[in-house]
GROMACS .gro file of C-alpha atoms in nm:
model
  468
    1HIS     CA    1  15.948  11.277   5.527
    2PRO     CA    2  15.969  11.004   5.303
    3ASP     CA    3  16.244  10.803   5.456
    4GLY     CA    4  16.109  10.855   5.786
    5LYS     CA    5  16.301  11.087   5.923
    6PRO     CA    6  16.154  11.448   6.057
    7TYR     CA    7  16.148  11.740   5.811
    8LEU     CA    8  16.400  12.013   5.938
    9TRP     CA    9  16.277  12.360   5.944
   10PRO     CA   10  16.435  12.476   5.633
   11GLU     CA   11  16.352  12.146   5.452
   12LEU     CA   12  15.956  12.223   5.567
   13ALA     CA   13  15.977  12.605   5.438
   14GLU     CA   14  16.090  12.445   5.062
   15ARG     CA   15  15.795  12.225   5.030
   16LEU     CA   16  15.519  12.405   5.271
   17ILE     CA   17  15.552  12.743   5.192
   18PRO     CA   18  15.483  12.688   4.813
   19TYR     CA   19  15.249  12.439   4.872
   20ALA     CA   20  15.043  12.656   5.071
   21VAL     CA   21  15.040  12.930   4.889
   22GLY     CA   22  14.967  12.775   4.603
   23GLN     CA   23  14.640  12.604   4.809
   24GLY     CA   24  14.524  12.995   4.879
   25TYR     CA   25  14.614  12.950   5.270
   26THR     CA   26  14.672  13.287   5.419
   27HIS     CA   27  14.783  13.126   5.745
   28LEU     CA   28  14.985  12.827   5.888
   29GLU     CA   29  14.955  12.697   6.246
   30LEU     CA   30  15.277  12.556   6.337
   31LEU     CA   31  15.305  12.370   6.685
   32PRO     CA   32  15.507  12.353   6.872
   33ILE     CA   33  15.769  12.635   6.750
   34THR     CA   34  15.953  12.695   7.084
   35GLU     CA   35  16.227  12.505   7.172
   36HIS     CA   36  16.539  12.501   7.411
   37PRO     CA   37  16.871  12.521   7.266
   38LEU     CA   38  17.060  12.269   7.459
   39ASP     CA   39  16.956  11.886   7.474
   40GLU     CA   40  17.230  11.851   7.778
   41SER     CA   41  17.030  12.112   7.963
   42TRP     CA   42  16.768  11.879   8.011
   43GLY     CA   43  16.524  12.149   7.902
   44TYR     CA   44  16.620  12.385   8.199
   45GLN     CA   45  16.741  12.620   7.953
   46THR     CA   46  16.402  12.685   7.792
   47THR     CA   47  16.321  12.933   7.517
   48GLY     CA   48  15.932  12.847   7.521
   49TYR     CA   49  15.736  12.920   7.799
   50PHE     CA   50  15.391  12.884   7.672
   51ALA     CA   51  15.458  12.520   7.458
   52PRO     CA   52  15.612  12.192   7.489
   53THR     CA   53  15.917  12.093   7.309
   54SER     CA   54  15.832  11.911   6.995
   55ARG     CA   55  16.100  11.638   7.028
   56TYR     CA   56  15.864  11.415   7.210
   57GLY     CA   57  15.534  11.522   7.008
   58SER     CA   58  15.255  11.794   6.997
   59PRO     CA   59  15.070  12.003   7.285
   60ASP     CA   60  14.779  11.718   7.233
   61ASP     CA   61  14.995  11.466   7.292
   62LEU     CA   62  15.113  11.586   7.591
   63ARG     CA   63  14.742  11.669   7.706
   64ALA     CA   64  14.676  11.316   7.650
   65PHE     CA   65  15.006  11.177   7.849
   66ILE     CA   66  14.838  11.381   8.164
   67ASP     CA   67  14.493  11.271   8.100
   68ALA     CA   68  14.630  10.916   8.118
   69CYS     CA   69  14.831  10.934   8.397
   70HIS     CA   70  14.494  11.116   8.580
   71ARG     CA   71  14.312  10.810   8.465
   72ALA     CA   72  14.574  10.632   8.654
   73GLY     CA   73  14.577  10.813   8.981
   74LEU     CA   74  14.902  10.958   8.917
   75GLY     CA   75  14.960  11.347   8.956
   76VAL     CA   76  15.202  11.545   8.714
   77ILE     CA   77  15.346  11.842   8.862
   78LEU     CA   78  15.577  12.070   8.574
   79ASP     CA   79  15.916  12.144   8.641
   80TRP     CA   80  15.887  12.543   8.578
   81VAL     CA   81  16.211  12.782   8.513
   82PRO     CA   82  16.121  13.159   8.590
   83GLY     CA   83  16.463  13.239   8.729
   84HIS     CA   84  16.703  13.275   8.365
   85PHE     CA   85  16.654  13.207   8.036
   86PRO     CA   86  16.897  13.098   7.737
   87GLN     CA   87  17.111  13.407   7.544
   88ASP     CA   88  17.010  13.267   7.207
   89SER     CA   89  16.915  13.572   6.982
   90TRP     CA   90  16.628  13.385   6.839
   91ALA     CA   91  16.467  13.359   7.102
   92LEU     CA   92  16.371  13.626   7.406
   93ALA     CA   93  16.733  13.792   7.425
   94ARG     CA   94  16.729  14.118   7.324
   95TYR     CA   95  16.372  14.029   7.185
   96ASP     CA   96  16.318  14.390   6.969
   97GLY     CA   97  16.694  14.483   7.016
   98THR     CA   98  16.715  14.583   7.356
   99ALA     CA   99  16.704  14.440   7.681
  100LEU     CA  100  16.332  14.368   7.697
  101TYR     CA  101  16.283  14.101   7.922
  102GLU     CA  102  16.622  14.107   8.103
  103HIS     CA  103  16.838  14.355   8.247
  104GLU     CA  104  17.069  14.575   8.037
  105ASP     CA  105  17.327  14.597   8.315
  106PRO     CA  106  17.528  14.228   8.319
  107ARG     CA  107  17.545  14.282   8.713
  108LEU     CA  108  17.164  14.255   8.728
  109GLY     CA  109  17.101  14.066   8.448
  110LEU     CA  110  17.310  13.760   8.358
  111HIS     CA  111  17.405  13.426   8.525
  112ALA     CA  112  17.735  13.374   8.452
  113ASP     CA  113  17.779  13.020   8.560
  114TRP     CA  114  17.495  12.955   8.306
  115GLY     CA  115  17.565  13.203   8.068
  116THR     CA  116  17.224  13.288   8.084
  117HIS     CA  117  16.970  13.591   8.120
  118ILE     CA  118  16.807  13.699   8.467
  119PHE     CA  119  16.459  13.821   8.385
  120ASN     CA  120  16.357  14.155   8.514
  121TYR     CA  121  16.092  14.091   8.775
  122GLY     CA  122  16.062  14.474   8.832
  123ARG     CA  123  15.889  14.519   8.504
  124HIS     CA  124  15.500  14.454   8.520
  125GLU     CA  125  15.499  14.301   8.138
  126VAL     CA  126  15.736  14.064   8.247
  127ARG     CA  127  15.561  13.977   8.560
  128SER     CA  128  15.288  13.931   8.342
  129PHE     CA  129  15.441  13.712   8.080
  130LEU     CA  130  15.582  13.454   8.353
  131LEU     CA  131  15.236  13.461   8.560
  132SER     CA  132  15.041  13.401   8.235
  133SER     CA  133  15.283  13.099   8.145
  134ALA     CA  134  15.256  12.944   8.484
  135HIS     CA  135  14.845  12.951   8.443
  136TRP     CA  136  14.879  12.814   8.105
  137TRP     CA  137  15.010  12.507   8.205
  138LEU     CA  138  14.795  12.432   8.490
  139SER     CA  139  14.462  12.616   8.286
  140GLU     CA  140  14.519  12.413   7.972
  141PHE     CA  141  14.724  12.115   8.011
  142HIS     CA  142  14.571  12.050   8.382
  143PHE     CA  143  14.922  11.967   8.526
  144ASP     CA  144  14.880  11.917   8.926
  145GLY     CA  145  15.143  12.177   9.037
  146LEU     CA  146  15.501  12.363   8.930
  147ARG     CA  147  15.774  12.287   9.094
  148VAL     CA  148  16.018  12.621   9.072
  149ASP     CA  149  16.359  12.570   8.951
  150ALA     CA  150  16.674  12.754   9.109
  151VAL     CA  151  16.444  12.965   9.346
  152ALA     CA  152  16.763  13.076   9.541
  153SER     CA  153  16.951  13.221   9.210
  154MET     CA  154  16.617  13.414   9.204
  155LEU     CA  155  16.636  13.557   9.581
  156TYR     CA  156  17.000  13.697   9.573
  157LEU     CA  157  17.125  13.934   9.390
  158ASP     CA  158  17.469  13.851   9.492
  159TYR     CA  159  17.396  13.470   9.372
  160SER     CA  160  17.728  13.309   9.261
  161ARG     CA  161  17.872  13.653   9.183
  162LYS     CA  162  18.178  13.795   9.366
  163GLU     CA  163  18.234  14.164   9.531
  164GLY     CA  164  18.191  14.397   9.229
  165GLU     CA  165  17.987  14.200   9.032
  166TRP     CA  166  17.649  14.257   9.181
  167LEU     CA  167  17.437  14.568   9.237
  168PRO     CA  168  17.249  14.591   9.577
  169ASN     CA  169  16.899  14.675   9.617
  170GLN     CA  170  16.734  15.018   9.701
  171TYR     CA  171  16.796  14.939  10.048
  172GLY     CA  172  17.199  14.849  10.039
  173GLY     CA  173  17.122  14.502  10.063
  174ARG     CA  174  17.159  14.155   9.879
  175GLU     CA  175  16.756  14.052   9.828
  176ASN     CA  176  16.601  14.069   9.489
  177LEU     CA  177  16.307  14.263   9.608
  178GLU     CA  178  16.118  14.248   9.272
  179ALA     CA  179  16.169  13.839   9.223
  180ILE     CA  180  16.066  13.825   9.604
  181GLU     CA  181  15.740  14.012   9.514
  182PHE     CA  182  15.708  13.810   9.181
  183LEU     CA  183  15.719  13.443   9.374
  184LYS     CA  184  15.470  13.608   9.637
  185SER     CA  185  15.222  13.667   9.335
  186LEU     CA  186  15.258  13.362   9.197
  187ASN     CA  187  15.188  13.158   9.447
  188ALA     CA  188  14.903  13.360   9.522
  189MET     CA  189  14.756  13.325   9.169
  190VAL     CA  190  14.802  12.927   9.175
  191HIS     CA  191  14.684  12.878   9.527
  192ALA     CA  192  14.337  13.071   9.429
  193GLU     CA  193  14.275  12.997   9.102
  194PHE     CA  194  14.389  12.644   9.098
  195PRO     CA  195  14.267  12.496   9.412
  196GLY     CA  196  14.515  12.205   9.545
  197ALA     CA  197  14.759  12.257   9.313
  198LEU     CA  198  15.104  12.264   9.482
  199THR     CA  199  15.393  12.459   9.418
  200ILE     CA  200  15.757  12.385   9.492
  201ALA     CA  201  16.047  12.562   9.574
  202GLU     CA  202  16.387  12.408   9.485
  203GLU     CA  203  16.555  12.654   9.737
  204SER     CA  204  16.891  12.561   9.896
  205THR     CA  205  16.960  12.828  10.147
  206ALA     CA  206  16.828  12.896  10.486
  207TRP     CA  207  16.584  13.194  10.347
  208PRO     CA  208  16.302  13.174  10.617
  209LEU     CA  209  15.934  13.087  10.568
  210VAL     CA  210  15.926  12.957  10.181
  211SER     CA  211  15.699  12.745  10.236
  212ARG     CA  212  15.455  12.996  10.434
  213PRO     CA  213  15.156  13.199  10.318
  214THR     CA  214  15.207  13.530  10.184
  215TRP     CA  215  15.009  13.653  10.467
  216THR     CA  216  15.227  13.584  10.721
  217GLY     CA  217  15.501  13.698  10.577
  218GLY     CA  218  15.626  13.377  10.364
  219LEU     CA  219  15.704  13.324  10.015
  220GLY     CA  220  15.388  13.092   9.950
  221PHE     CA  221  15.497  12.807   9.839
  222SER     CA  222  15.290  12.463   9.942
  223MET     CA  223  15.661  12.317   9.994
  224LYS     CA  224  16.070  12.337   9.974
  225TRP     CA  225  16.317  12.077   9.872
  226ASN     CA  226  16.512  11.981  10.195
  227MET     CA  227  16.885  11.986  10.052
  228GLY     CA  228  17.009  11.964  10.395
  229TRP     CA  229  16.891  11.644  10.437
  230MET     CA  230  17.009  11.530  10.088
  231ASN     CA  231  17.339  11.665  10.171
  232ASP     CA  232  17.418  11.472  10.489
  233SER     CA  233  17.239  11.164  10.397
  234LEU     CA  234  17.459  11.120  10.118
  235ARG     CA  235  17.736  11.207  10.275
  236TYR     CA  236  17.647  10.925  10.561
  237PHE     CA  237  17.576  10.665  10.328
  238GLN     CA  238  17.916  10.737  10.161
  239ARG     CA  239  18.115  10.673  10.453
  240ASP     CA  240  18.243  10.303  10.507
  241PRO     CA  241  17.981  10.164  10.786
  242ILE     CA  242  18.344  10.123  11.035
  243HIS     CA  243  18.318  10.490  11.039
  244ARG     CA  244  17.959  10.602  11.070
  245ARG     CA  245  17.953  10.554  11.421
  246TRP     CA  246  18.183  10.873  11.418
  247HIS     CA  247  17.921  11.059  11.211
  248HIS     CA  248  17.593  10.973  11.408
  249ASP     CA  249  17.512  11.336  11.390
  250GLU     CA  250  17.477  11.387  11.013
  251LEU     CA  251  17.154  11.167  11.041
  252THR     CA  252  16.982  11.302  11.316
  253PHE     CA  253  17.047  11.681  11.308
  254GLY     CA  254  16.803  11.726  11.055
  255GLN     CA  255  16.558  11.677  11.315
  256MET     CA  256  16.639  12.003  11.439
  257TYR     CA  257  16.500  12.205  11.148
  258ALA     CA  258  16.256  11.961  11.008
  259TYR     CA  259  15.934  12.141  11.056
  260GLY     CA  260  16.075  12.456  11.004
  261GLU     CA  261  15.937  12.466  10.654
  262ASN     CA  262  15.709  12.186  10.461
  263TYR     CA  263  16.016  11.998  10.299
  264VAL     CA  264  16.007  11.751  10.036
  265LEU     CA  265  16.344  11.503  10.082
  266PRO     CA  266  16.538  11.476   9.742
  267LEU     CA  267  16.715  11.210   9.539
  268SER     CA  268  16.715  11.405   9.202
  269HIS     CA  269  16.894  11.423   8.888
  270ASP     CA  270  17.134  11.631   9.020
  271GLU     CA  271  17.262  11.360   9.250
  272VAL     CA  272  17.323  11.150   8.951
  273VAL     CA  273  17.496  11.342   8.691
  274HIS     CA  274  17.812  11.540   8.613
  275GLY     CA  275  18.046  11.296   8.736
  276LYS     CA  276  17.861  11.200   9.046
  277GLY     CA  277  17.797  10.833   8.950
  278SER     CA  278  17.499  10.650   9.011
  279LEU     CA  279  17.283  10.605   9.378
  280LEU     CA  280  17.434  10.241   9.356
  281GLY     CA  281  17.784  10.358   9.256
  282LYS     CA  282  17.776  10.600   9.559
  283MET     CA  283  17.760  10.311   9.801
  284PRO     CA  284  18.068  10.162   9.955
  285GLY     CA  285  18.174   9.775  10.010
  286ASP     CA  286  18.114   9.490   9.820
  287ASP     CA  287  17.844   9.413   9.578
  288TRP     CA  288  17.645   9.275   9.873
  289GLN     CA  289  17.693   9.589  10.075
  290ARG     CA  290  17.662   9.833   9.809
  291PHE     CA  291  17.279   9.688   9.713
  292ALA     CA  292  17.182   9.649  10.113
  293ASN     CA  293  17.319  10.028  10.146
  294LEU     CA  294  17.077  10.135   9.838
  295ARG     CA  295  16.802   9.951   9.953
  296LEU     CA  296  16.841  10.114  10.318
  297LEU     CA  297  16.889  10.430  10.156
  298LEU     CA  298  16.576  10.407   9.983
  299ALA     CA  299  16.390  10.287  10.324
  300TRP     CA  300  16.545  10.596  10.506
  301GLN     CA  301  16.400  10.870  10.283
  302MET     CA  302  16.073  10.684  10.280
  303LEU     CA  303  16.032  10.639  10.656
  304SER     CA  304  16.174  11.008  10.753
  305PRO     CA  305  15.912  11.279  10.762
  306GLY     CA  306  15.881  11.488  10.457
  307LYS     CA  307  15.748  11.443  10.132
  308LYS     CA  308  15.943  11.218   9.897
  309LEU     CA  309  16.112  11.294   9.535
  310THR     CA  310  16.340  11.041   9.392
  311PHE     CA  311  16.471  11.012   9.009
  312MET     CA  312  16.445  10.732   8.723
  313GLY     CA  313  16.700  10.453   8.764
  314GLY     CA  314  16.759  10.478   9.138
  315GLU     CA  315  16.446  10.271   9.183
  316PHE     CA  316  16.598   9.981   9.075
  317GLY     CA  317  17.013  10.039   9.114
  318GLN     CA  318  17.080  10.198   8.804
  319GLN     CA  319  17.511  10.131   8.774
  320ARG     CA  320  17.614  10.392   8.505
  321GLU     CA  321  17.549  10.775   8.611
  322TRP     CA  322  17.211  10.894   8.396
  323SER     CA  323  17.293  11.090   8.087
  324GLU     CA  324  16.978  11.219   7.861
  325ALA     CA  325  17.198  11.094   7.563
  326ARG     CA  326  17.083  10.746   7.643
  327GLU     CA  327  16.785  10.530   7.792
  328LEU     CA  328  16.788  10.366   8.133
  329ASP     CA  329  16.962   9.986   8.171
  330TRP     CA  330  16.616   9.833   8.201
  331GLY     CA  331  16.792   9.502   8.127
  332LEU     CA  332  16.950   9.540   8.485
  333LEU     CA  333  16.605   9.423   8.616
  334ALA     CA  334  16.690   9.036   8.495
  335ASP     CA  335  16.910   9.068   8.803
  336PRO     CA  336  16.711   9.004   9.116
  337ARG     CA  337  16.972   9.193   9.277
  338HIS     CA  338  16.848   9.499   9.084
  339ASP     CA  339  16.487   9.344   9.038
  340GLY     CA  340  16.481   9.336   9.437
  341VAL     CA  341  16.553   9.722   9.495
  342ARG     CA  342  16.284   9.794   9.264
  343ARG     CA  343  16.049   9.534   9.463
  344LEU     CA  344  16.153   9.738   9.794
  345SER     CA  345  16.065  10.073   9.629
  346ALA     CA  346  15.723   9.955   9.498
  347ASP     CA  347  15.667   9.839   9.836
  348LEU     CA  348  15.814  10.141  10.016
  349GLY     CA  349  15.561  10.336   9.803
  350ARG     CA  350  15.243  10.142   9.907
  351LEU     CA  351  15.322  10.168  10.248
  352TYR     CA  352  15.395  10.513  10.266
  353ARG     CA  353  15.047  10.574  10.059
  354ASP     CA  354  14.817  10.298  10.265
  355LEU     CA  355  14.986  10.377  10.633
  356PRO     CA  356  14.858  10.724  10.762
  357ALA     CA  357  15.120  10.699  11.022
  358LEU     CA  358  15.383  10.758  10.733
  359HIS     CA  359  15.244  11.049  10.561
  360GLU     CA  360  14.975  11.240  10.759
  361LEU     CA  361  15.210  11.410  10.947
  362ASP     CA  362  15.479  11.510  10.768
  363PHE     CA  363  15.503  11.846  10.824
  364ASP     CA  364  15.419  11.844  11.218
  365GLY     CA  365  15.650  11.738  11.482
  366ALA     CA  366  15.383  11.547  11.640
  367GLY     CA  367  15.396  11.298  11.405
  368PHE     CA  368  15.767  11.174  11.517
  369ALA     CA  369  15.972  11.104  11.822
  370TRP     CA  370  16.264  10.926  11.886
  371VAL     CA  371  16.317  10.602  12.033
  372ASP     CA  372  16.669  10.648  12.051
  373CYS     CA  373  16.895  10.851  11.854
  374HIS     CA  374  17.234  10.830  12.063
  375ASP     CA  375  17.329  10.487  11.981
  376SER     CA  376  17.626  10.596  11.765
  377ALA     CA  377  17.842  10.312  11.912
  378GLN     CA  378  17.649  10.055  11.706
  379SER     CA  379  17.490  10.294  11.418
  380VAL     CA  380  17.140  10.213  11.503
  381LEU     CA  381  16.862  10.467  11.500
  382SER     CA  382  16.498  10.374  11.573
  383TRP     CA  383  16.202  10.631  11.567
  384ILE     CA  384  15.796  10.635  11.626
  385ARG     CA  385  15.590  10.754  11.349
  386ARG     CA  386  15.214  10.872  11.432
  387ALA     CA  387  14.900  10.963  11.255
  388ARG     CA  388  14.656  11.176  11.355
  389ASP     CA  389  14.440  10.927  11.526
  390GLY     CA  390  14.722  10.829  11.758
  391ARG     CA  391  14.815  10.493  11.579
  392CYS     CA  392  15.178  10.475  11.534
  393LEU     CA  393  15.447  10.233  11.376
  394VAL     CA  394  15.815  10.195  11.506
  395VAL     CA  395  16.102  10.177  11.272
  396ALA     CA  396  16.437  10.065  11.362
  397ILE     CA  397  16.813  10.091  11.153
  398ASN     CA  398  17.092   9.904  11.150
  399PHE     CA  399  17.332  10.090  10.905
  400THR     CA  400  17.652   9.832  10.987
  401PRO     CA  401  17.679   9.516  10.785
  402HIS     CA  402  17.650   9.300  11.114
  403PRO     CA  403  17.321   9.185  11.267
  404ARG     CA  404  17.190   9.316  11.632
  405HIS     CA  405  17.019   8.984  11.787
  406GLY     CA  406  16.823   9.039  12.086
  407TYR     CA  407  16.866   9.455  12.034
  408ARG     CA  408  16.597   9.594  12.334
  409ILE     CA  409  16.416   9.887  12.215
  410GLY     CA  410  16.165  10.112  12.370
  411MET     CA  411  15.776  10.055  12.212
  412PRO     CA  412  15.496  10.239  12.242
  413ALA     CA  413  15.240   9.975  12.415
  414ALA     CA  414  15.314   9.598  12.489
  415GLY     CA  415  15.146   9.316  12.294
  416SER     CA  416  15.213   9.174  11.934
  417TRP     CA  417  15.377   9.370  11.652
  418GLU     CA  418  15.370   9.292  11.298
  419GLU     CA  419  15.731   9.302  11.144
  420VAL     CA  420  15.566   9.486  10.802
  421LEU     CA  421  15.854   9.569  10.622
  422ASN     CA  422  16.240   9.443  10.636
  423SER     CA  423  16.464   9.604  10.385
  424ASP     CA  424  16.690   9.296  10.436
  425SER     CA  425  16.422   8.995  10.311
  426GLY     CA  426  16.549   8.768  10.077
  427TYR     CA  427  16.226   8.893   9.846
  428TYR     CA  428  16.443   9.261   9.769
  429GLY     CA  429  16.756   9.061   9.753
  430GLY     CA  430  16.876   9.050  10.129
  431ALA     CA  431  16.984   8.819  10.392
  432ASP     CA  432  16.659   8.695  10.479
  433ILE     CA  433  16.759   8.803  10.838
  434GLY     CA  434  16.446   8.917  11.038
  435ASN     CA  435  16.201   8.865  11.308
  436GLY     CA  436  15.961   8.569  11.175
  437GLY     CA  437  15.699   8.844  11.100
  438ILE     CA  438  15.564   8.904  11.487
  439ILE     CA  439  15.722   9.006  11.769
  440GLU     CA  440  15.596   9.064  12.137
  441ALA     CA  441  15.678   9.350  12.295
  442VAL     CA  442  15.679   9.337  12.733
  443ALA     CA  443  15.531   9.590  12.961
  444ALA     CA  444  15.904   9.662  13.071
  445PRO     CA  445  15.954  10.020  13.059
  446TRP     CA  446  16.271  10.107  12.832
  447MET     CA  447  16.394  10.459  12.681
  448GLY     CA  448  16.103  10.665  12.833
  449LEU     CA  449  15.825  10.428  12.659
  450PRO     CA  450  15.608  10.212  12.879
  451ALA     CA  451  15.719   9.877  12.716
  452SER     CA  452  16.005   9.710  12.514
  453ALA     CA  453  16.075   9.435  12.283
  454ALA     CA  454  16.402   9.261  12.189
  455ILE     CA  455  16.444   9.241  11.792
  456THR     CA  456  16.689   9.089  11.564
  457LEU     CA  457  16.830   9.411  11.331
  458PRO     CA  458  16.928   9.264  10.999
  459PRO     CA  459  17.241   9.410  10.887
  460LEU     CA  460  17.262   9.687  10.644
  461ALA     CA  461  16.840   9.731  10.656
  462ALA     CA  462  16.530   9.889  10.807
  463VAL     CA  463  16.269   9.726  10.970
  464ILE     CA  464  15.914   9.855  11.036
  465LEU     CA  465  15.674   9.760  11.296
  466LYS     CA  466  15.334   9.772  11.321
  467ALA     CA  467  15.067   9.666  11.635
  468LEU     CA  468  14.854   9.414  11.601
   0.00000   0.00000   0.00000
């Protein structure tokens, strides 16, 4: 537009069609023309399964962005939504005047909570449409994987429905048999045709074998979000530290099921919208404690078994709740407290990448062992992370604002151990209480281990110890 504004479709039609006809054209290619109808849906109520939204540029612009990420060593995963689609008449809804992609009966084909239709996964044509969409993004745009949204809403016929609002399957059960077969087909296709590509399920129930191969009876996903870990962790961290001793199990219980699936530990957009506040805003105490607690939450996530997911703003302590209507508050990075959170996030990521003990056995119980999970009185946890070659790290966390001096923990071996990270470091905005870089473990058995060390546990902080 001459004044720099984008043309709207009616304006474009008024100007472009007469011009095209006058020029003798017989076709126009308009890319992209598919959109989602509501900014507040963040794209989840998509209407276009084969094109990116034009809000951000052209398909080739997206290809160029993914290529730039790959050149920088970053993979890109697409959040893909086959669980529902909007009721807008200009999109897929009643596409030919009938329930073509959806079900005619709303007891099978409507998500009342979202005001959206459910795909009819029993139709060969619908399954082909969706599988082709997944294939398109991976083959044409070179995404490195697909995160599938709201898998639970696909698996259960009674998802968010009361009695009488849903129809059972042919065996009288609540499982959506057609959706199950579709998900298995999706994962089999992706893993066969795009070796190394990931499929990740946002699945919030105890459905078994989500991240196990289809040939063993599983759904075939590479990984599954661990919603239990997220809920338990945030519930614990929002408590005043004086009360945490009574809720120690909220942190330790997760190890009871941690290896039943290939888990992702998520701190996602869902935790910082719709009145829930930011991660920093959830933390209790005065400003010092809030920042220390946030640093500790990020360390707790990164040092626990499982892959990691964080959301924009959490990595530097965004103050306000996230909104799609505005950018992040980048100016906060001028505050050393916020920049300290950012520095810690970066160092945690580098350690996770560079230290095999933190990532090689994320999905294997052999990579984790408690040193002490019973010290609820002092709200302290300590554990060992192991790599495939046996090399290990020791993690110790103090969930209270009181430093623990001379705190004895069991160690895998006597000798010198380096404090490779301390989330209370002044570099991160902490109080700089720690162990001076090196601690000495002696051959004095403790907590079932052959050696032990007396260390300083900083307040509301995590330390990582690595053998020299």
